[in-house]
Every structure is written in structure tokens, then in C-alpha cells.
Tab-separated table of C-alpha atoms in Angstrom:
chain	number	residue	atom	x	y	z
A	1	UNK	CA	18.943	-30.027	41.482
A	2	UNK	CA	19.484	-26.272	42.668
A	3	UNK	CA	18.572	-23.570	40.497
A	4	UNK	CA	20.081	-19.857	41.083
A	5	UNK	CA	17.953	-17.570	42.756
A	6	UNK	CA	18.463	-14.983	39.741
A	7	UNK	CA	16.260	-17.338	37.699
A	8	UNK	CA	13.201	-16.139	39.503
A	9	UNK	CA	13.255	-13.370	37.326
A	10	UNK	CA	12.828	-15.493	34.274
A	11	UNK	CA	9.594	-17.742	33.803
A	12	UNK	CA	7.214	-18.838	31.119
A	13	UNK	CA	5.460	-16.124	29.685
A	14	UNK	CA	1.892	-15.500	28.006
A	15	UNK	CA	3.558	-16.595	24.908
A	16	UNK	CA	3.532	-20.328	26.105
A	17	UNK	CA	-0.599	-19.946	26.317
A	18	UNK	CA	-0.786	-18.316	22.780
A	19	UNK	CA	1.310	-20.963	21.530
A	20	UNK	CA	-0.653	-23.718	22.843
A	21	UNK	CA	-4.232	-22.152	21.795
A	22	UNK	CA	-2.614	-21.514	18.383
A	23	UNK	CA	-1.968	-25.268	17.911
A	24	UNK	CA	-5.348	-25.943	19.075
A	25	UNK	CA	-6.957	-23.729	16.636
A	26	UNK	CA	-4.552	-25.033	13.678
A	27	UNK	CA	-5.830	-28.937	14.650
A	28	UNK	CA	-9.333	-27.507	13.897
A	29	UNK	CA	-8.086	-26.437	10.409
A	30	UNK	CA	-7.959	-22.687	11.026
A	31	UNK	CA	-5.345	-20.306	9.489
A	32	UNK	CA	-3.581	-18.160	11.708
A	33	UNK	CA	-2.284	-14.499	10.899
A	34	UNK	CA	0.598	-14.083	13.225
A	35	UNK	CA	1.850	-10.450	13.917
A	36	UNK	CA	3.386	-11.587	17.479
A	37	UNK	CA	7.123	-11.864	16.749
A	38	UNK	CA	9.185	-9.016	15.200
A	39	UNK	CA	11.222	-11.081	13.113
A	40	UNK	CA	11.843	-9.156	9.659
A	41	UNK	CA	10.374	-10.896	6.668
A	42	UNK	CA	12.178	-8.727	4.165
A	43	UNK	CA	15.377	-10.148	3.111
A	44	UNK	CA	18.694	-8.499	2.709
A	45	UNK	CA	19.590	-6.770	-0.636
A	46	UNK	CA	21.021	-9.162	-3.357
A	47	UNK	CA	24.572	-7.583	-3.120
A	48	UNK	CA	24.635	-8.712	0.857
A	49	UNK	CA	23.449	-12.078	0.079
A	50	UNK	CA	26.144	-12.335	-2.567
A	51	UNK	CA	28.839	-11.122	-0.622
A	52	UNK	CA	27.913	-13.479	2.368
A	53	UNK	CA	27.853	-16.463	0.057
A	54	UNK	CA	31.103	-15.662	-1.464
A	55	UNK	CA	32.818	-15.271	1.722
A	56	UNK	CA	31.408	-18.253	3.244
A	57	UNK	CA	33.162	-20.325	0.484
A	58	UNK	CA	36.341	-19.171	1.415
A	59	UNK	CA	38.461	-21.723	3.943
A	60	UNK	CA	40.380	-18.791	5.349
A	61	UNK	CA	37.335	-17.110	6.811
A	62	UNK	CA	36.727	-19.950	9.456
A	63	UNK	CA	39.618	-18.905	11.731
A	64	UNK	CA	38.588	-17.014	14.954
A	65	UNK	CA	37.805	-13.383	14.336
A	66	UNK	CA	39.265	-12.076	17.551
A	67	UNK	CA	39.069	-8.383	16.321
A	68	UNK	CA	36.914	-6.357	14.255
A	69	UNK	CA	37.946	-5.971	10.585
A	70	UNK	CA	39.625	-2.771	9.952
A	71	UNK	CA	37.466	-2.263	6.841
A	72	UNK	CA	34.480	-2.997	8.928
A	73	UNK	CA	35.254	-0.386	11.502
A	74	UNK	CA	36.130	2.078	8.863
A	75	UNK	CA	32.682	1.322	6.878
A	76	UNK	CA	30.841	2.118	10.366
A	77	UNK	CA	32.651	5.327	11.006
A	78	UNK	CA	32.020	6.585	7.744
A	79	UNK	CA	28.468	5.441	7.736
A	80	UNK	CA	27.714	7.467	11.017
A	81	UNK	CA	29.394	10.680	9.671
A	82	UNK	CA	27.441	10.295	6.309
A	83	UNK	CA	24.246	9.584	7.785
A	84	UNK	CA	24.158	11.399	11.081
A	85	UNK	CA	26.857	13.841	11.136
A	86	UNK	CA	28.725	11.890	13.791
A	87	UNK	CA	32.612	11.521	14.230
A	88	UNK	CA	33.722	8.455	15.578
A	89	UNK	CA	37.120	6.874	16.292
A	90	UNK	CA	37.411	3.560	14.959
A	91	UNK	CA	39.705	2.030	17.624
A	92	UNK	CA	38.232	3.160	20.791
A	93	UNK	CA	34.492	4.460	19.706
A	94	UNK	CA	33.522	1.586	17.917
A	95	UNK	CA	32.762	-2.065	18.532
A	96	UNK	CA	30.826	-4.853	16.776
A	97	UNK	CA	28.299	-7.223	18.579
A	98	UNK	CA	26.736	-10.559	17.856
A	99	UNK	CA	23.510	-8.278	17.462
A	100	UNK	CA	22.668	-5.373	19.809
A	101	UNK	CA	20.855	-7.662	22.107
A	102	UNK	CA	24.222	-9.012	23.336
A	103	UNK	CA	25.302	-5.766	24.857
A	104	UNK	CA	21.976	-5.312	26.292
A	105	UNK	CA	22.260	-8.312	28.125
A	106	UNK	CA	25.865	-7.976	29.488
A	107	UNK	CA	26.947	-4.293	29.596
A	108	UNK	CA	25.548	-3.507	32.678
A	109	UNK	CA	28.027	-6.001	34.110
A	110	UNK	CA	30.739	-3.555	33.197
A	111	UNK	CA	29.027	-0.535	34.866
A	112	UNK	CA	26.836	-1.535	37.586
A	113	UNK	CA	27.437	-2.899	41.179
A	114	UNK	CA	24.969	-5.399	42.720
A	115	UNK	CA	22.170	-2.970	44.512
A	116	UNK	CA	22.933	-0.161	41.845
A	117	UNK	CA	19.879	1.283	40.178
A	118	UNK	CA	19.194	1.063	36.802
A	119	UNK	CA	16.704	3.164	35.020
A	120	UNK	CA	14.311	1.498	32.328
A	121	UNK	CA	11.219	2.846	30.291
A	122	UNK	CA	7.987	1.257	30.856
A	123	UNK	CA	6.856	-0.248	28.361
A	124	UNK	CA	10.209	-1.585	27.583
A	125	UNK	CA	11.876	-4.396	25.376
A	126	UNK	CA	12.194	-7.174	27.958
A	127	UNK	CA	16.308	-7.370	27.657
A	128	UNK	CA	16.547	-3.667	28.960
A	129	UNK	CA	15.714	-5.102	32.228
A	130	UNK	CA	16.879	-8.658	31.920
A	131	UNK	CA	20.253	-7.937	31.426
A	132	UNK	CA	20.726	-5.381	34.574
A	133	UNK	CA	18.851	-7.887	36.600
A	134	UNK	CA	21.483	-10.587	35.919
A	135	UNK	CA	24.030	-7.825	37.069
A	136	UNK	CA	22.319	-7.934	40.589
A	137	UNK	CA	20.854	-4.327	40.240
A	138	UNK	CA	17.511	-2.938	41.150
A	139	UNK	CA	15.105	-1.755	38.410
A	140	UNK	CA	13.266	1.492	38.404
A	141	UNK	CA	10.922	1.822	35.646
A	142	UNK	CA	10.383	5.433	33.643
A	143	UNK	CA	6.691	5.353	32.385
A	144	UNK	CA	6.226	6.380	28.794
A	145	UNK	CA	2.661	7.144	28.599
A	146	UNK	CA	0.300	8.065	25.451
A	147	UNK	CA	-0.805	11.300	26.762
A	148	UNK	CA	3.074	12.346	26.797
A	149	UNK	CA	3.755	10.898	23.410
A	150	UNK	CA	5.537	7.993	24.956
A	151	UNK	CA	8.681	10.317	26.058
A	152	UNK	CA	9.735	9.863	29.413
A	153	UNK	CA	9.362	12.355	32.135
A	154	UNK	CA	12.716	12.950	33.698
A	155	UNK	CA	11.136	15.260	36.265
A	156	UNK	CA	8.930	12.087	37.690
A	157	UNK	CA	12.410	10.481	38.544
A	158	UNK	CA	12.720	10.855	42.354
A	159	UNK	CA	15.938	12.431	43.377
A	160	UNK	CA	16.831	9.545	45.781
A	161	UNK	CA	16.413	7.096	42.906
A	162	UNK	CA	18.582	9.357	40.579
A	163	UNK	CA	21.464	9.326	43.109
A	164	UNK	CA	21.397	5.857	43.397
A	165	UNK	CA	21.424	5.153	39.482
A	166	UNK	CA	24.404	4.174	37.520
A	167	UNK	CA	22.865	3.499	34.199
A	168	UNK	CA	20.076	4.486	32.195
A	169	UNK	CA	18.418	2.820	29.152
A	170	UNK	CA	16.618	4.904	26.250
A	171	UNK	CA	15.352	3.743	22.986
A	172	UNK	CA	13.978	5.862	20.264
A	173	UNK	CA	12.447	5.145	17.711
A	174	UNK	CA	11.075	3.009	20.388
A	175	UNK	CA	9.931	-0.569	20.547
A	176	UNK	CA	7.202	-1.275	21.311
A	177	UNK	CA	5.420	2.097	20.935
A	178	UNK	CA	6.664	3.320	17.743
A	179	UNK	CA	7.254	6.924	19.333
A	180	UNK	CA	10.366	8.790	18.084
A	181	UNK	CA	12.121	11.428	20.383
A	182	UNK	CA	12.350	15.268	19.944
A	183	UNK	CA	15.697	17.382	20.033
A	184	UNK	CA	14.308	19.019	23.158
A	185	UNK	CA	13.967	15.421	24.607
A	186	UNK	CA	17.593	14.509	23.870
A	187	UNK	CA	19.006	17.687	25.435
A	188	UNK	CA	16.995	16.911	28.611
A	189	UNK	CA	18.147	13.381	28.886
A	190	UNK	CA	22.033	14.511	28.508
A	191	UNK	CA	21.517	17.189	31.024
A	192	UNK	CA	19.982	14.801	33.370
A	193	UNK	CA	22.331	12.303	32.816
A	194	UNK	CA	25.250	14.627	33.482
A	195	UNK	CA	23.768	15.859	36.472
A	196	UNK	CA	23.403	12.691	38.348
A	197	UNK	CA	26.633	10.923	36.709
A	198	UNK	CA	24.231	8.306	34.971
A	199	UNK	CA	25.821	6.257	31.951
A	200	UNK	CA	23.308	6.196	29.023
A	201	UNK	CA	22.602	3.643	26.468
A	202	UNK	CA	20.752	4.581	23.696
A	203	UNK	CA	19.317	1.726	21.565
A	204	UNK	CA	18.762	3.251	18.038
A	205	UNK	CA	18.005	-0.143	15.891
A	206	UNK	CA	14.906	1.403	14.246
A	207	UNK	CA	16.564	4.724	13.167
A	208	UNK	CA	16.194	3.929	9.439
A	209	UNK	CA	12.777	3.018	9.909
A	210	UNK	CA	11.194	6.315	10.580
A	211	UNK	CA	7.775	7.279	8.485
A	212	UNK	CA	5.870	10.147	6.911
A	213	UNK	CA	9.140	12.052	5.367
A	214	UNK	CA	10.828	12.298	8.969
A	215	UNK	CA	14.543	11.049	9.356
A	216	UNK	CA	15.670	9.402	11.936
A	217	UNK	CA	18.575	10.780	14.181
A	218	UNK	CA	21.520	9.625	16.258
A	219	UNK	CA	21.816	10.295	20.272
A	220	UNK	CA	25.376	10.863	19.526
A	221	UNK	CA	24.713	13.747	17.370
A	222	UNK	CA	23.519	15.977	20.339
A	223	UNK	CA	26.019	17.980	22.288
A	224	UNK	CA	27.625	16.185	25.369
A	225	UNK	CA	26.238	12.776	24.427
A	226	UNK	CA	29.398	10.982	23.790
A	227	UNK	CA	30.723	12.095	27.265
A	228	UNK	CA	28.042	10.149	29.027
A	229	UNK	CA	26.693	7.346	26.847
A	230	UNK	CA	26.788	4.883	23.829
A	231	UNK	CA	24.321	4.022	21.108
A	232	UNK	CA	23.577	0.632	19.790
A	233	UNK	CA	22.383	0.182	16.374
A	234	UNK	CA	21.749	-2.646	14.442
A	235	UNK	CA	22.031	-4.793	10.704
A	236	UNK	CA	19.032	-6.454	11.534
A	237	UNK	CA	16.237	-4.240	11.012
A	238	UNK	CA	18.252	-1.552	8.604
A	239	UNK	CA	19.509	-4.457	6.028
A	240	UNK	CA	17.204	-7.716	7.110
A	241	UNK	CA	20.355	-9.321	8.616
A	242	UNK	CA	18.510	-10.410	11.440
A	243	UNK	CA	19.623	-14.091	11.602
A	244	UNK	CA	22.867	-12.890	10.972
A	245	UNK	CA	23.605	-11.279	14.140
A	246	UNK	CA	25.567	-8.324	13.666
A	247	UNK	CA	25.006	-4.950	15.690
A	248	UNK	CA	27.412	-2.286	16.852
A	249	UNK	CA	28.112	-0.070	20.006
A	250	UNK	CA	29.638	3.200	19.265
A	251	UNK	CA	30.182	6.584	21.492
A	252	UNK	CA	31.628	6.907	25.012
A	253	UNK	CA	35.320	5.298	24.516
A	254	UNK	CA	35.425	4.598	28.474
A	255	UNK	CA	32.190	2.531	28.623
A	256	UNK	CA	33.346	0.804	25.133
A	257	UNK	CA	36.697	-0.402	26.328
A	258	UNK	CA	35.108	-1.741	29.399
A	259	UNK	CA	33.041	-3.863	27.249
A	260	UNK	CA	35.846	-4.966	25.256
A	261	UNK	CA	37.359	-6.292	28.118
A	262	UNK	CA	34.409	-8.383	29.175
A	263	UNK	CA	33.879	-9.425	25.621
A	264	UNK	CA	37.463	-10.834	25.353
A	265	UNK	CA	36.716	-13.107	27.995
A	266	UNK	CA	33.446	-14.231	26.655
A	267	UNK	CA	33.528	-14.924	22.771
A	268	UNK	CA	36.097	-14.845	19.894
A	269	UNK	CA	34.429	-12.132	17.413
A	270	UNK	CA	31.907	-12.246	14.712
A	271	UNK	CA	32.047	-14.655	11.963
A	272	UNK	CA	34.220	-13.114	8.953
A	273	UNK	CA	31.440	-13.634	6.217
A	274	UNK	CA	29.197	-11.848	8.335
A	275	UNK	CA	31.486	-8.793	8.947
A	276	UNK	CA	32.295	-8.718	5.044
A	277	UNK	CA	28.295	-8.801	4.332
A	278	UNK	CA	28.011	-5.838	6.836
A	279	UNK	CA	30.773	-3.917	5.266
A	280	UNK	CA	28.783	-4.417	1.766
A	281	UNK	CA	25.702	-3.383	3.557
A	282	UNK	CA	26.964	-0.034	4.728
A	283	UNK	CA	29.184	0.986	1.568
A	284	UNK	CA	26.855	0.203	-1.428
A	285	UNK	CA	23.741	2.338	-2.629
A	286	UNK	CA	21.584	2.854	0.200
A	287	UNK	CA	18.315	2.282	-1.910
A	288	UNK	CA	17.700	-1.131	-0.541
A	289	UNK	CA	16.980	0.527	3.048
A	290	UNK	CA	14.716	3.236	1.526
A	291	UNK	CA	12.634	0.217	-0.039
A	292	UNK	CA	12.467	-1.631	3.268
A	293	UNK	CA	11.306	1.479	5.164
A	294	UNK	CA	8.576	2.055	2.315
A	295	UNK	CA	7.350	-1.545	2.674
A	296	UNK	CA	6.823	-1.198	6.355
A	297	UNK	CA	5.217	2.178	6.094
A	298	UNK	CA	2.854	0.867	3.334
A	299	UNK	CA	1.831	-2.117	5.449
A	300	UNK	CA	1.295	0.349	8.608
A	301	UNK	CA	-1.076	2.541	6.323
A	302	UNK	CA	-2.924	-0.529	5.236
A	303	UNK	CA	-3.407	-1.798	8.993
A	304	UNK	CA	-4.553	1.443	10.206
A	305	UNK	CA	-7.101	1.723	7.243
A	306	UNK	CA	-8.351	-2.156	7.356
A	307	UNK	CA	-8.410	-2.328	10.966
A	308	UNK	CA	-9.969	1.028	11.266
A	309	UNK	CA	-12.813	-0.130	9.078
A	310	UNK	CA	-13.397	-2.834	11.294
A	311	UNK	CA	-13.937	-0.289	14.292
A	312	UNK	CA	-10.206	-0.734	15.728
A	313	UNK	CA	-9.178	2.854	15.618
A	314	UNK	CA	-5.124	2.966	15.553
A	315	UNK	CA	-2.919	5.447	16.093
A	316	UNK	CA	-0.357	5.506	13.315
A	317	UNK	CA	2.944	4.256	14.461
A	318	UNK	CA	5.566	7.041	13.824
A	319	UNK	CA	8.364	4.483	13.255
A	320	UNK	CA	9.496	1.092	13.780
A	321	UNK	CA	7.978	-2.130	12.415
A	322	UNK	CA	5.155	-1.990	15.003
A	323	UNK	CA	1.903	-0.966	15.850
A	324	UNK	CA	0.852	-0.322	19.407
A	325	UNK	CA	-2.756	-0.565	19.825
A	326	UNK	CA	-5.075	0.089	22.750
A	327	UNK	CA	-7.485	-2.687	23.583
A	328	UNK	CA	-11.311	-2.388	23.263
A	329	UNK	CA	-13.183	-1.610	26.389
A	330	UNK	CA	-14.610	-4.489	28.230
A	331	UNK	CA	-11.284	-6.478	28.819
A	332	UNK	CA	-9.657	-6.015	31.726
A	333	UNK	CA	-5.948	-6.752	30.429
A	334	UNK	CA	-4.166	-7.099	27.245
A	335	UNK	CA	-3.764	-10.940	27.772
A	336	UNK	CA	-7.305	-11.829	27.727
A	337	UNK	CA	-8.040	-9.616	24.908
A	338	UNK	CA	-5.050	-11.294	23.010
A	339	UNK	CA	-6.353	-14.912	23.751
A	340	UNK	CA	-10.040	-13.576	22.875
A	341	UNK	CA	-8.458	-12.148	19.318
A	342	UNK	CA	-6.724	-15.350	18.751
A	343	UNK	CA	-9.814	-17.534	19.399
A	344	UNK	CA	-12.568	-15.644	17.378
A	345	UNK	CA	-10.345	-14.586	14.691
A	346	UNK	CA	-7.273	-16.588	14.234
A	347	UNK	CA	-5.234	-13.486	14.776
A	348	UNK	CA	-1.965	-13.492	16.849
A	349	UNK	CA	-0.733	-10.259	18.536
A	350	UNK	CA	1.569	-9.560	21.517
A	351	UNK	CA	0.103	-8.726	24.986
A	352	UNK	CA	1.412	-5.288	26.117
A	353	UNK	CA	2.099	-6.877	29.321
A	354	UNK	CA	4.976	-8.739	27.868
A	355	UNK	CA	6.477	-5.100	27.574
A	356	UNK	CA	5.695	-3.928	31.368
A	357	UNK	CA	3.171	-2.511	33.132
A	358	UNK	CA	2.466	0.298	31.320
A	359	UNK	CA	1.045	-2.181	28.518
A	360	UNK	CA	-1.621	-3.567	30.371
A	361	UNK	CA	-4.372	-1.919	28.084
A	362	UNK	CA	-2.268	-2.453	24.759
A	363	UNK	CA	-1.034	-4.849	22.426
A	364	UNK	CA	1.635	-4.869	19.781
A	365	UNK	CA	1.220	-5.974	16.315
A	366	UNK	CA	4.383	-6.448	14.384
A	367	UNK	CA	4.037	-5.415	10.574
A	368	UNK	CA	5.891	-8.697	9.289
A	369	UNK	CA	3.303	-10.141	6.917
A	370	UNK	CA	2.074	-9.223	3.386
A	371	UNK	CA	-0.321	-6.383	2.852
A	372	UNK	CA	-3.064	-9.221	1.753
A	373	UNK	CA	-2.668	-10.862	5.308
A	374	UNK	CA	-3.251	-7.558	6.939
A	375	UNK	CA	-6.386	-6.873	4.665
A	376	UNK	CA	-7.613	-10.190	5.518
A	377	UNK	CA	-7.017	-9.589	9.057
A	378	UNK	CA	-9.332	-6.683	9.056
A	379	UNK	CA	-11.980	-8.534	7.608
A	380	UNK	CA	-11.851	-11.227	10.059
A	381	UNK	CA	-12.074	-8.383	12.746
A	382	UNK	CA	-14.922	-6.881	11.192
A	383	UNK	CA	-16.702	-9.965	10.929
A	384	UNK	CA	-16.183	-10.791	14.732
A	385	UNK	CA	-17.683	-7.796	15.973
A	386	UNK	CA	-15.280	-7.197	18.837
A	387	UNK	CA	-15.085	-3.507	18.144
A	388	UNK	CA	-18.851	-2.813	17.863
A	389	UNK	CA	-19.437	0.670	19.234
A	390	UNK	CA	-16.165	0.669	21.010
A	391	UNK	CA	-14.685	3.923	21.949
A	392	UNK	CA	-10.919	3.031	21.493
A	393	UNK	CA	-8.547	6.132	20.334
């Protein structure tokens, strides 16, 4: 049977090798501590779950949800105004999604023609490149380096590439690096996009998981942003609704109108009980958000301390639910180190190469386990001797 050439971009990854080794270790009776998958383990607040349960029991909620509920659109616009000081027009500048990844997979189809260039950060969340590839585009990777605090350097993008680019994807707070962007960065981003007539998608899924007293911001709060781009936001990380698949794209009306047309030919909207749970999440007291943020920050602090005592000196993540950690000297790449870590310590991490070439010397650890397991991982690391005399910074 023929397989489309576009499938050449998709292939089994290092996760297959890791899973095979995990099963071998478990067959030997070893307990694994898994930091690999970034699936939130903090459940939604009780009022969100109660709303969902109540609405699921109503037969009338099982019809097609072709349009967003007006109450949800209103809740989103009010939340954006309250949280970021950003004004949105509910009908033209707000559209709900079946998780923000839906738009990342498909929106390039509405903006780019085959052969166009899309500017993607590296390291990057895989769908940032996979979605545009499905649209037949060329990808130009923008390096994010530790010495630059993982901020994209726009002066490193060749003018001949910028001229061919129709879309740029940016994401801060950043997965996997945990970096946050400055005001000056966003001002430079907007100026660059305007100069070269490039549409911008800003993935803001982690704006509520910013640590050390810093408050997350919206790309749309900067002058001129709405003229050239949209922002994605998610109920998955903020409210623990990852499995419910509810996200939102807001901002530039022309970009949203194009995506509305595409969506109208692809799906029938978000299950109504999930929309109503989203309304409950946005309109209620936001103490649950603060509690979630505090829990991830405590886990980050615990990991930095316990791993540091074992000799693995981590650079504390500024945001998100991840630590981005340099691997010890003596390992050629992050895949080799991840397999060694699994075999010797029963600790599973994601190799940085899963996020691009710039991740070769890093691994990502998801803060999705309790502090007791993090401390146990630290003990295993110390006993393993992997970081003896290591000069990781």
C-alpha cells in the first residue's frame, strides 16, 4: 500500500526505545520514576469537576456544538481583560479549540502556501514544526541558546529567509526550556514581524505557571501585536483540564476568520459540558490556579535541591512544569544519557533531541510527580555516581 511522502517527516522516536527498556526494567522488578511525559497530575478544582458532571447528565448537551457558547466567549474576553488588560471582540477575535495543539497542527493551512517558510524556535514543541510540514512548508529553525536566556535572536535570521517567511511560531513561557521573555523581546518580535509581513502565533499555554513572584504576560498586551498575530491559551495547564481538550485562539480577526472557515469544514465544535466547565473555571475564584502554580514551584525547588545534592546542578526553571537540564560530560548526546539514566537509576526523562538539534546536550524533566518521588530520584542519582566530579552548570 502506498504511503504519502509527507509521512517521511513522522517516524518512531526515542520514546519507543525508552518504553522498551522501561518494560525490561519493570520485568526485573524495578520501580520507575517517570519524568518524561508532561501530562498534568493536578486535577481540576472541585467546582470545575462538579460543573462537568452536572452538564454531562443533561441529554440536551449531546447535540452538535457548532458554535461557541456566548457565555464562554464572554468569560474568555472578561478573563483576558481582567488578567492581561487585553480587550477582545468576542465574535471576531475569540475562537475555542479542541486543545491548543489543534490550531498548531492546522492553522498553517490557512496562512501558508506550499514552499513558504515558517520560522520555528529550536528547541521546540514538536507540533510547532509538524503542523507547518503538513501544509507543505519549509522550516527555518531559530536557535534558543542558554547563553541568551533562550530568547530568539532575530538578528540571526537571514533577510532572504525572512522575505520568504509567512508565519512565525513563538512560545513563552517556553516548553521545554522554562524560559520567559522580556518586554524588549516582544517589542522586537512585533517590529520584526511587521517589517517582513510575517504572521505570528504565540503559544501562551504556561502563562499562569510562572515562578518566583513573577506574573506571566500576554503577547497581545504589547502595542501592535493584534495587528500581526494571535495567541493560543489552554485550560490544560492552568486548570488541570488536559484530557478535556479545551483551548482558545484570540487576537487578529483576519487570522481567526480564516481558521473558523477551516474548522467549519473539519469538526462540530467543543462538547457542550466541556464548554460549561470552562466557563466555571474562568468565572470562579482563581485560588485553584495559585495553588497549582505553588505546587509546581515547590516541586521545582525540591528537584533543584535534591538533584543538586547528587551532583546534578540544575538551572532553576523560571516557569512551566518542566526542568531543562544539561547532561553530564562524557555523554555524546541526550538519548545515550537518557537510556543510561533509565538503566542505572530507574529514572525516565525526555531526551532533548526530541525537541530539536539544540536539545542535544539537554534532557527535559516534567514536574508531574509528588515531592517524595523527586526526593527518591535524588537518592538514586547520588547512589549511581553519574555526576561525580561533573562540571554541569
